[in-house]
PDB file of N, CA and C in Angstrom:
ATOM      1  N   MET A  23      78.606 111.939  88.384  1.00 53.00           N
ATOM      2  CA  MET A  23      78.570 110.910  89.406  1.00 53.00           C
ATOM      3  C   MET A  23      78.559 109.548  88.729  1.00 53.00           C
ATOM      4  N   GLN A  24      79.362 108.656  89.256  1.00 55.00           N
ATOM      5  CA  GLN A  24      79.469 107.322  88.702  1.00 55.00           C
ATOM      6  C   GLN A  24      78.303 106.459  89.183  1.00 55.00           C
ATOM      7  N   LYS A  25      77.712 105.687  88.269  1.00 52.00           N
ATOM      8  CA  LYS A  25      76.616 104.811  88.653  1.00 52.00           C
ATOM      9  C   LYS A  25      77.159 103.575  89.336  1.00 52.00           C
ATOM     10  N   SER A  26      76.398 103.072  90.296  1.00 55.00           N
ATOM     11  CA  SER A  26      76.764 101.842  90.988  1.00 55.00           C
ATOM     12  C   SER A  26      75.721 100.787  90.663  1.00 55.00           C
ATOM     13  N   TYR A  27      76.193  99.646  90.207  1.00 50.00           N
ATOM     14  CA  TYR A  27      75.287  98.553  89.890  1.00 50.00           C
ATOM     15  C   TYR A  27      75.274  97.505  90.988  1.00 50.00           C
ATOM     16  N   ARG A  28      75.820  97.853  92.139  1.00 56.00           N
ATOM     17  CA  ARG A  28      75.809  96.971  93.302  1.00 56.00           C
ATOM     18  C   ARG A  28      74.376  96.865  93.815  1.00 56.00           C
ATOM     19  N   THR A  29      73.987  95.667  94.212  1.00 58.00           N
ATOM     20  CA  THR A  29      72.653  95.460  94.753  1.00 58.00           C
ATOM     21  C   THR A  29      72.470  96.287  96.006  1.00 58.00           C
ATOM     22  N   GLY A  30      71.350  96.975  96.101  1.00 58.00           N
ATOM     23  CA  GLY A  30      71.084  97.807  97.260  1.00 58.00           C
ATOM     24  C   GLY A  30      70.813  96.976  98.493  1.00 58.00           C
ATOM     25  N   GLY A  31      71.079  97.551  99.639  1.00 57.00           N
ATOM     26  CA  GLY A  31      70.840  96.867 100.892  1.00 57.00           C
ATOM     27  C   GLY A  31      69.400  97.031 101.339  1.00 57.00           C
ATOM     28  N   VAL A  32      69.040  96.321 102.373  1.00 67.00           N
ATOM     29  CA  VAL A  32      67.688  96.402 102.900  1.00 67.00           C
ATOM     30  C   VAL A  32      67.635  97.162 104.220  1.00 67.00           C
ATOM     31  N   GLY A  33      68.772  97.644 104.671  1.00 77.00           N
ATOM     32  CA  GLY A  33      68.812  98.417 105.898  1.00 77.00           C
ATOM     33  C   GLY A  33      70.233  98.780 106.259  1.00 77.00           C
ATOM     34  N   MET A  34      70.370  99.616 107.294  1.00 85.00           N
ATOM     35  CA  MET A  34      71.697 100.018 107.742  1.00 85.00           C
ATOM     36  C   MET A  34      71.676 100.231 109.242  1.00 85.00           C
ATOM     37  N   LEU A  35      72.791  99.875 109.871  1.00 89.00           N
ATOM     38  CA  LEU A  35      72.981 100.087 111.305  1.00 89.00           C
ATOM     39  C   LEU A  35      74.245 100.906 111.494  1.00 89.00           C
ATOM     40  N   PRO A  36      74.291 101.787 112.489  1.00 93.00           N
ATOM     41  CA  PRO A  36      75.531 102.542 112.718  1.00 93.00           C
ATOM     42  C   PRO A  36      76.619 101.631 113.282  1.00 93.00           C
ATOM     43  N   ALA A  37      77.856 101.946 112.979  1.00 95.00           N
ATOM     44  CA  ALA A  37      78.995 101.208 113.530  1.00 95.00           C
ATOM     45  C   ALA A  37      79.476 101.919 114.795  1.00 95.00           C
ATOM     46  N   ALA A  38      80.018 101.148 115.706  1.00 96.00           N
ATOM     47  CA  ALA A  38      80.590 101.732 116.922  1.00 96.00           C
ATOM     48  C   ALA A  38      81.851 102.511 116.554  1.00 96.00           C
ATOM     49  N   PRO A  39      82.081 103.653 117.182  1.00 96.00           N
ATOM     50  CA  PRO A  39      83.327 104.391 116.936  1.00 96.00           C
ATOM     51  C   PRO A  39      84.528 103.482 117.208  1.00 96.00           C
ATOM     52  N   GLY A  40      85.520 103.556 116.345  1.00 96.00           N
ATOM     53  CA  GLY A  40      86.704 102.723 116.509  1.00 96.00           C
ATOM     54  C   GLY A  40      86.617 101.402 115.762  1.00 96.00           C
ATOM     55  N   THR A  41      85.640 101.266 114.854  1.00 97.00           N
ATOM     56  CA  THR A  41      85.506 100.068 114.024  1.00 97.00           C
ATOM     57  C   THR A  41      86.176 100.346 112.690  1.00 97.00           C
ATOM     58  N   TYR A  42      87.051  99.417 112.254  1.00 96.00           N
ATOM     59  CA  TYR A  42      87.818  99.623 111.026  1.00 96.00           C
ATOM     60  C   TYR A  42      87.777  98.396 110.127  1.00 96.00           C
ATOM     61  N   LEU A  43      87.683  98.632 108.839  1.00 95.00           N
ATOM     62  CA  LEU A  43      87.957  97.610 107.838  1.00 95.00           C
ATOM     63  C   LEU A  43      89.467  97.657 107.663  1.00 95.00           C
ATOM     64  N   VAL A  44      90.121  96.503 107.666  1.00 94.00           N
ATOM     65  CA  VAL A  44      91.582  96.502 107.627  1.00 94.00           C
ATOM     66  C   VAL A  44      92.087  95.538 106.567  1.00 94.00           C
ATOM     67  N   HIS A  45      93.130  95.963 105.879  1.00 91.00           N
ATOM     68  CA  HIS A  45      93.821  95.119 104.905  1.00 91.00           C
ATOM     69  C   HIS A  45      95.270  95.014 105.349  1.00 91.00           C
ATOM     70  N   ALA A  46      95.819  93.809 105.265  1.00 89.00           N
ATOM     71  CA  ALA A  46      97.223  93.597 105.636  1.00 89.00           C
ATOM     72  C   ALA A  46      98.019  93.316 104.370  1.00 89.00           C
ATOM     73  N   TYR A  47      99.132  94.013 104.233  1.00 90.00           N
ATOM     74  CA  TYR A  47     100.042  93.816 103.110  1.00 90.00           C
ATOM     75  C   TYR A  47     101.364  93.312 103.666  1.00 90.00           C
ATOM     76  N   PHE A  48     101.812  92.164 103.146  1.00 88.00           N
ATOM     77  CA  PHE A  48     103.011  91.501 103.666  1.00 88.00           C
ATOM     78  C   PHE A  48     104.179  91.699 102.707  1.00 88.00           C
ATOM     79  N   ASP A  49     105.328  92.059 103.287  1.00 85.00           N
ATOM     80  CA  ASP A  49     106.568  92.185 102.530  1.00 85.00           C
ATOM     81  C   ASP A  49     107.665  91.592 103.402  1.00 85.00           C
ATOM     82  N   ASP A  50     108.036  90.347 103.106  1.00 77.00           N
ATOM     83  CA  ASP A  50     108.964  89.582 103.952  1.00 77.00           C
ATOM     84  C   ASP A  50     108.392  89.509 105.372  1.00 77.00           C
ATOM     85  N   ASN A  51     109.113  90.021 106.352  1.00 76.00           N
ATOM     86  CA  ASN A  51     108.623  89.990 107.733  1.00 76.00           C
ATOM     87  C   ASN A  51     107.868  91.253 108.126  1.00 76.00           C
ATOM     88  N   GLN A  52     107.801  92.212 107.224  1.00 87.00           N
ATOM     89  CA  GLN A  52     107.100  93.463 107.501  1.00 87.00           C
ATOM     90  C   GLN A  52     105.618  93.321 107.142  1.00 87.00           C
ATOM     91  N   VAL A  53     104.787  93.915 107.970  1.00 90.00           N
ATOM     92  CA  VAL A  53     103.342  93.920 107.714  1.00 90.00           C
ATOM     93  C   VAL A  53     102.862  95.359 107.763  1.00 90.00           C
ATOM     94  N   ASP A  54     102.201  95.793 106.704  1.00 92.00           N
ATOM     95  CA  ASP A  54     101.575  97.115 106.674  1.00 92.00           C
ATOM     96  C   ASP A  54     100.077  96.927 106.800  1.00 92.00           C
ATOM     97  N   LEU A  55      99.476  97.622 107.748  1.00 93.00           N
ATOM     98  CA  LEU A  55      98.026  97.579 107.911  1.00 93.00           C
ATOM     99  C   LEU A  55      97.435  98.875 107.375  1.00 93.00           C
ATOM    100  N   VAL A  56      96.412  98.750 106.559  1.00 91.00           N
ATOM    101  CA  VAL A  56      95.682  99.904 106.063  1.00 91.00           C
ATOM    102  C   VAL A  56      94.284  99.824 106.667  1.00 91.00           C
ATOM    103  N   LYS A  57      93.938 100.848 107.447  1.00 93.00           N
ATOM    104  CA  LYS A  57      92.643 100.875 108.126  1.00 93.00           C
ATOM    105  C   LYS A  57      91.718 101.874 107.447  1.00 93.00           C
ATOM    106  N   ILE A  58      90.458 101.472 107.329  1.00 94.00           N
ATOM    107  CA  ILE A  58      89.416 102.331 106.758  1.00 94.00           C
ATOM    108  C   ILE A  58      88.289 102.401 107.784  1.00 94.00           C
ATOM    109  N   VAL A  59      87.858 103.578 108.138  1.00 95.00           N
ATOM    110  CA  VAL A  59      86.801 103.745 109.137  1.00 95.00           C
ATOM    111  C   VAL A  59      85.489 103.146 108.624  1.00 95.00           C
ATOM    112  N   VAL A  60      84.862 102.315 109.461  1.00 95.00           N
ATOM    113  CA  VAL A  60      83.533 101.768 109.154  1.00 95.00           C
ATOM    114  C   VAL A  60      82.516 102.725 109.766  1.00 95.00           C
ATOM    115  N   VAL A  61      81.669 103.314 108.911  1.00 94.00           N
ATOM    116  CA  VAL A  61      80.670 104.262 109.407  1.00 94.00           C
ATOM    117  C   VAL A  61      79.351 103.585 109.734  1.00 94.00           C
ATOM    118  N   GLY A  62      79.142 102.389 109.182  1.00 93.00           N
ATOM    119  CA  GLY A  62      77.909 101.668 109.453  1.00 93.00           C
ATOM    120  C   GLY A  62      77.973 100.262 108.902  1.00 93.00           C
ATOM    121  N   TRP A  63      76.880  99.541 109.094  1.00 92.00           N
ATOM    122  CA  TRP A  63      76.753  98.175 108.585  1.00 92.00           C
ATOM    123  C   TRP A  63      75.533  98.117 107.688  1.00 92.00           C
ATOM    124  N   GLN A  64      75.747  97.707 106.454  1.00 87.00           N
ATOM    125  CA  GLN A  64      74.635  97.560 105.519  1.00 87.00           C
ATOM    126  C   GLN A  64      74.133  96.126 105.604  1.00 87.00           C
ATOM    127  N   VAL A  65      72.811  95.965 105.702  1.00 85.00           N
ATOM    128  CA  VAL A  65      72.204  94.646 105.703  1.00 85.00           C
ATOM    129  C   VAL A  65      71.904  94.308 104.243  1.00 85.00           C
ATOM    130  N   SER A  66      72.592  93.279 103.722  1.00 79.00           N
ATOM    131  CA  SER A  66      72.419  92.918 102.320  1.00 79.00           C
ATOM    132  C   SER A  66      71.111  92.126 102.147  1.00 79.00           C
ATOM    133  N   PRO A  67      70.628  92.003 100.911  1.00 80.00           N
ATOM    134  CA  PRO A  67      69.388  91.257 100.672  1.00 80.00           C
ATOM    135  C   PRO A  67      69.442  89.810 101.177  1.00 80.00           C
ATOM    136  N   ASP A  68      70.646  89.224 101.239  1.00 79.00           N
ATOM    137  CA  ASP A  68      70.759  87.856 101.762  1.00 79.00           C
ATOM    138  C   ASP A  68      71.034  87.851 103.269  1.00 79.00           C
ATOM    139  N   ARG A  69      70.798  88.990 103.935  1.00 79.00           N
ATOM    140  CA  ARG A  69      70.850  89.161 105.384  1.00 79.00           C
ATOM    141  C   ARG A  69      72.247  89.055 105.979  1.00 79.00           C
ATOM    142  N   ARG A  70      73.276  89.377 105.187  1.00 81.00           N
ATOM    143  CA  ARG A  70      74.646  89.475 105.704  1.00 81.00           C
ATOM    144  C   ARG A  70      74.921  90.927 106.036  1.00 81.00           C
ATOM    145  N   LEU A  71      75.791  91.150 107.019  1.00 85.00           N
ATOM    146  CA  LEU A  71      76.224  92.512 107.331  1.00 85.00           C
ATOM    147  C   LEU A  71      77.500  92.806 106.559  1.00 85.00           C
ATOM    148  N   VAL A  72      77.508  93.937 105.882  1.00 86.00           N
ATOM    149  CA  VAL A  72      78.670  94.372 105.103  1.00 86.00           C
ATOM    150  C   VAL A  72      79.079  95.740 105.626  1.00 86.00           C
ATOM    151  N   PRO A  73      80.372  95.921 105.915  1.00 90.00           N
ATOM    152  CA  PRO A  73      80.802  97.227 106.429  1.00 90.00           C
ATOM    153  C   PRO A  73      80.555  98.334 105.406  1.00 90.00           C
ATOM    154  N   LEU A  74      80.014  99.426 105.866  1.00 89.00           N
ATOM    155  CA  LEU A  74      79.779 100.591 105.021  1.00 89.00           C
ATOM    156  C   LEU A  74      80.939 101.555 105.241  1.00 89.00           C
ATOM    157  N   VAL A  75      81.710 101.771 104.176  1.00 90.00           N
ATOM    158  CA  VAL A  75      82.891 102.634 104.233  1.00 90.00           C
ATOM    159  C   VAL A  75      82.809 103.655 103.108  1.00 90.00           C
ATOM    160  N   ILE A  76      83.665 104.673 103.159  1.00 88.00           N
ATOM    161  CA  ILE A  76      83.647 105.724 102.142  1.00 88.00           C
ATOM    162  C   ILE A  76      83.925 105.164 100.760  1.00 88.00           C
ATOM    163  N   ASP A  77      84.894 104.239 100.636  1.00 82.00           N
ATOM    164  CA  ASP A  77      85.211 103.619  99.352  1.00 82.00           C
ATOM    165  C   ASP A  77      84.426 102.317  99.224  1.00 82.00           C
ATOM    166  N   PRO A  78      83.340 102.295  98.460  1.00 73.00           N
ATOM    167  CA  PRO A  78      82.500 101.096  98.379  1.00 73.00           C
ATOM    168  C   PRO A  78      83.213  99.896  97.749  1.00 73.00           C
ATOM    169  N   ARG A  79      84.306 100.138  97.037  1.00 79.00           N
ATOM    170  CA  ARG A  79      85.044  99.025  96.429  1.00 79.00           C
ATOM    171  C   ARG A  79      85.894  98.272  97.441  1.00 79.00           C
ATOM    172  N   ALA A  80      86.053  98.819  98.641  1.00 81.00           N
ATOM    173  CA  ALA A  80      86.911  98.202  99.653  1.00 81.00           C
ATOM    174  C   ALA A  80      86.405  96.832 100.089  1.00 81.00           C
ATOM    175  N   THR A  81      85.118  96.584  99.946  1.00 78.00           N
ATOM    176  CA  THR A  81      84.560  95.282 100.345  1.00 78.00           C
ATOM    177  C   THR A  81      84.192  94.415  99.148  1.00 78.00           C
ATOM    178  N   ASP A  82      84.560  94.844  97.943  1.00 78.00           N
ATOM    179  CA  ASP A  82      84.231  94.058  96.748  1.00 78.00           C
ATOM    180  C   ASP A  82      84.963  92.722  96.714  1.00 78.00           C
ATOM    181  N   GLU A  83      86.204  92.718  97.180  1.00 78.00           N
ATOM    182  CA  GLU A  83      86.994  91.493  97.135  1.00 78.00           C
ATOM    183  C   GLU A  83      87.049  90.863  98.518  1.00 78.00           C
ATOM    184  N   GLU A  84      86.900  89.552  98.534  1.00 82.00           N
ATOM    185  CA  GLU A  84      87.009  88.828  99.793  1.00 82.00           C
ATOM    186  C   GLU A  84      88.326  88.102  99.811  1.00 82.00           C
ATOM    187  N   PRO A  85      88.948  87.886 100.931  1.00 87.00           N
ATOM    188  CA  PRO A  85      88.411  88.165 102.260  1.00 87.00           C
ATOM    189  C   PRO A  85      88.597  89.618 102.676  1.00 87.00           C
ATOM    190  N   TRP A  86      87.687  90.098 103.505  1.00 90.00           N
ATOM    191  CA  TRP A  86      87.897  91.372 104.167  1.00 90.00           C
ATOM    192  C   TRP A  86      87.794  91.138 105.669  1.00 90.00           C
ATOM    193  N   PHE A  87      88.439  92.023 106.419  1.00 95.00           N
ATOM    194  CA  PHE A  87      88.548  91.862 107.866  1.00 95.00           C
ATOM    195  C   PHE A  87      88.164  93.157 108.560  1.00 95.00           C
ATOM    196  N   VAL A  88      87.558  93.018 109.742  1.00 96.00           N
ATOM    197  CA  VAL A  88      87.128  94.179 110.527  1.00 96.00           C
ATOM    198  C   VAL A  88      87.764  94.099 111.909  1.00 96.00           C
ATOM    199  N   ILE A  89      88.310  95.239 112.362  1.00 97.00           N
ATOM    200  CA  ILE A  89      88.778  95.358 113.738  1.00 97.00           C
ATOM    201  C   ILE A  89      87.694  96.108 114.512  1.00 97.00           C
ATOM    202  N   HIS A  90      87.210  95.483 115.571  1.00 97.00           N
ATOM    203  CA  HIS A  90      86.190  96.099 116.421  1.00 97.00           C
ATOM    204  C   HIS A  90      86.861  96.939 117.507  1.00 97.00           C
ATOM    205  N   PRO A  91      86.134  97.861 118.123  1.00 97.00           N
ATOM    206  CA  PRO A  91      86.729  98.725 119.141  1.00 97.00           C
ATOM    207  C   PRO A  91      87.394  97.962 120.291  1.00 97.00           C
ATOM    208  N   CYS A  92      86.920  96.767 120.593  1.00 97.00           N
ATOM    209  CA  CYS A  92      87.509  95.966 121.676  1.00 97.00           C
ATOM    210  C   CYS A  92      88.822  95.310 121.245  1.00 97.00           C
ATOM    211  N   GLY A  93      89.170  95.423 119.947  1.00 97.00           N
ATOM    212  CA  GLY A  93      90.401  94.834 119.429  1.00 97.00           C
ATOM    213  C   GLY A  93      90.195  93.521 118.701  1.00 97.00           C
ATOM    214  N   ARG A  94      89.016  92.913 118.842  1.00 98.00           N
ATOM    215  CA  ARG A  94      88.719  91.646 118.168  1.00 98.00           C
ATOM    216  C   ARG A  94      88.710  91.860 116.655  1.00 98.00           C
ATOM    217  N   VAL A  95      89.217  90.860 115.910  1.00 97.00           N
ATOM    218  CA  VAL A  95      89.236  90.909 114.447  1.00 97.00           C
ATOM    219  C   VAL A  95      88.301  89.826 113.929  1.00 97.00           C
ATOM    220  N   GLU A  96      87.464  90.186 112.962  1.00 96.00           N
ATOM    221  CA  GLU A  96      86.550  89.223 112.341  1.00 96.00           C
ATOM    222  C   GLU A  96      86.684  89.281 110.833  1.00 96.00           C
ATOM    223  N   SER A  97      86.491  88.124 110.228  1.00 94.00           N
ATOM    224  CA  SER A  97      86.553  87.999 108.776  1.00 94.00           C
ATOM    225  C   SER A  97      85.143  87.996 108.207  1.00 94.00           C
ATOM    226  N   HIS A  98      85.045  88.226 106.897  1.00 90.00           N
ATOM    227  CA  HIS A  98      83.755  88.222 106.208  1.00 90.00           C
ATOM    228  C   HIS A  98      83.040  86.880 106.347  1.00 90.00           C
ATOM    229  N   ASP A  99      83.806  85.809 106.572  1.00 90.00           N
ATOM    230  CA  ASP A  99      83.203  84.473 106.635  1.00 90.00           C
ATOM    231  C   ASP A  99      82.931  84.004 108.064  1.00 90.00           C
ATOM    232  N   GLY A 100      83.052  84.915 109.042  1.00 90.00           N
ATOM    233  CA  GLY A 100      82.708  84.582 110.414  1.00 90.00           C
ATOM    234  C   GLY A 100      83.862  84.141 111.292  1.00 90.00           C
ATOM    235  N   ARG A 101      85.049  83.933 110.709  1.00 95.00           N
ATOM    236  CA  ARG A 101      86.196  83.583 111.548  1.00 95.00           C
ATOM    237  C   ARG A 101      86.564  84.781 112.407  1.00 95.00           C
ATOM    238  N   GLY A 102      87.143  84.512 113.579  1.00 97.00           N
ATOM    239  CA  GLY A 102      87.500  85.601 114.467  1.00 97.00           C
ATOM    240  C   GLY A 102      88.778  85.326 115.222  1.00 97.00           C
ATOM    241  N   TRP A 103      89.428  86.402 115.656  1.00 98.00           N
ATOM    242  CA  TRP A 103      90.672  86.357 116.412  1.00 98.00           C
ATOM    243  C   TRP A 103      90.545  87.301 117.594  1.00 98.00           C
ATOM    244  N   VAL A 104      91.251  86.993 118.668  1.00 98.00           N
ATOM    245  CA  VAL A 104      91.200  87.801 119.881  1.00 98.00           C
ATOM    246  C   VAL A 104      91.706  89.217 119.625  1.00 98.00           C
ATOM    247  N   ASP A 105      92.766  89.331 118.812  1.00 97.00           N
ATOM    248  CA  ASP A 105      93.320  90.654 118.525  1.00 97.00           C
ATOM    249  C   ASP A 105      94.085  90.631 117.196  1.00 97.00           C
ATOM    250  N   VAL A 106      94.602  91.782 116.820  1.00 96.00           N
ATOM    251  CA  VAL A 106      95.305  91.932 115.544  1.00 96.00           C
ATOM    252  C   VAL A 106      96.533  91.036 115.476  1.00 96.00           C
ATOM    253  N   ASP A 107      97.253  90.902 116.588  1.00 95.00           N
ATOM    254  CA  ASP A 107      98.464  90.075 116.588  1.00 95.00           C
ATOM    255  C   ASP A 107      98.144  88.615 116.265  1.00 95.00           C
ATOM    256  N   ASP A 108      97.073  88.076 116.858  1.00 97.00           N
ATOM    257  CA  ASP A 108      96.671  86.690 116.558  1.00 97.00           C
ATOM    258  C   ASP A 108      96.300  86.535 115.088  1.00 97.00           C
ATOM    259  N   TRP A 109      95.577  87.516 114.564  1.00 96.00           N
ATOM    260  CA  TRP A 109      95.163  87.460 113.160  1.00 96.00           C
ATOM    261  C   TRP A 109      96.386  87.499 112.232  1.00 96.00           C
ATOM    262  N   ILE A 110      97.309  88.416 112.495  1.00 95.00           N
ATOM    263  CA  ILE A 110      98.498  88.539 111.654  1.00 95.00           C
ATOM    264  C   ILE A 110      99.354  87.274 111.732  1.00 95.00           C
ATOM    265  N   ASP A 111      99.494  86.700 112.942  1.00 93.00           N
ATOM    266  CA  ASP A 111     100.257  85.455 113.084  1.00 93.00           C
ATOM    267  C   ASP A 111      99.652  84.340 112.225  1.00 93.00           C
ATOM    268  N   GLU A 112      98.336  84.222 112.231  1.00 94.00           N
ATOM    269  CA  GLU A 112      97.689  83.188 111.410  1.00 94.00           C
ATOM    270  C   GLU A 112      97.863  83.467 109.920  1.00 94.00           C
ATOM    271  N   GLU A 113      97.752  84.724 109.526  1.00 91.00           N
ATOM    272  CA  GLU A 113      97.955  85.074 108.118  1.00 91.00           C
ATOM    273  C   GLU A 113      99.382  84.739 107.675  1.00 91.00           C
ATOM    274  N   LYS A 114     100.356  85.007 108.532  1.00 89.00           N
ATOM    275  CA  LYS A 114     101.748  84.670 108.207  1.00 89.00           C
ATOM    276  C   LYS A 114     101.911  83.160 108.056  1.00 89.00           C
ATOM    277  N   ARG A 115     101.319  82.380 108.978  1.00 91.00           N
ATOM    278  CA  ARG A 115     101.382  80.913 108.888  1.00 91.00           C
ATOM    279  C   ARG A 115     100.760  80.431 107.579  1.00 91.00           C
ATOM    280  N   ASN A 116      99.612  80.968 107.227  1.00 88.00           N
ATOM    281  CA  ASN A 116      98.921  80.570 105.991  1.00 88.00           C
ATOM    282  C   ASN A 116      99.778  80.862 104.762  1.00 88.00           C
ATOM    283  N   ARG A 117     100.452  82.009 104.771  1.00 86.00           N
ATOM    284  CA  ARG A 117     101.307  82.376 103.635  1.00 86.00           C
ATOM    285  C   ARG A 117     102.531  81.464 103.537  1.00 86.00           C
ATOM    286  N   ARG A 118     103.124  81.108 104.695  1.00 86.00           N
ATOM    287  CA  ARG A 118     104.273  80.189 104.679  1.00 86.00           C
ATOM    288  C   ARG A 118     103.850  78.818 104.160  1.00 86.00           C
ATOM    289  N   GLU A 119     102.674  78.333 104.598  1.00 90.00           N
ATOM    290  CA  GLU A 119     102.212  77.019 104.162  1.00 90.00           C
ATOM    291  C   GLU A 119     101.878  77.001 102.673  1.00 90.00           C
ATOM    292  N   ALA A 120     101.385  78.123 102.164  1.00 85.00           N
ATOM    293  CA  ALA A 120     101.028  78.200 100.738  1.00 85.00           C
ATOM    294  C   ALA A 120     102.250  78.295  99.843  1.00 85.00           C
ATOM    295  N   ALA A 121     103.380  78.765 100.409  1.00 76.00           N
ATOM    296  CA  ALA A 121     104.604  78.948  99.608  1.00 76.00           C
ATOM    297  C   ALA A 121     105.341  77.656  99.388  1.00 76.00           C
TER     298      ALA A 121
END
């Protein structure tokens, strides 16, 4: 078993069914979404909620995004979008402006 040197949390809450950590990969006009089931929320020592997923490295890099069962998308930094389409549209705009 591999050791983890990640700081332990101070608590955990269950996630609602249908909650996903999502990563978007852009290739020209195509967008691939990779969804990972969130099984719970870990309360970090600094009192932030971090999605608990099978692959603990999935939240190591920021930004990370969560799709809630209602369709709302939230970022690790508190930004939010009504749905996946709004989030993807903003990500596309950000990428065009950065290019």
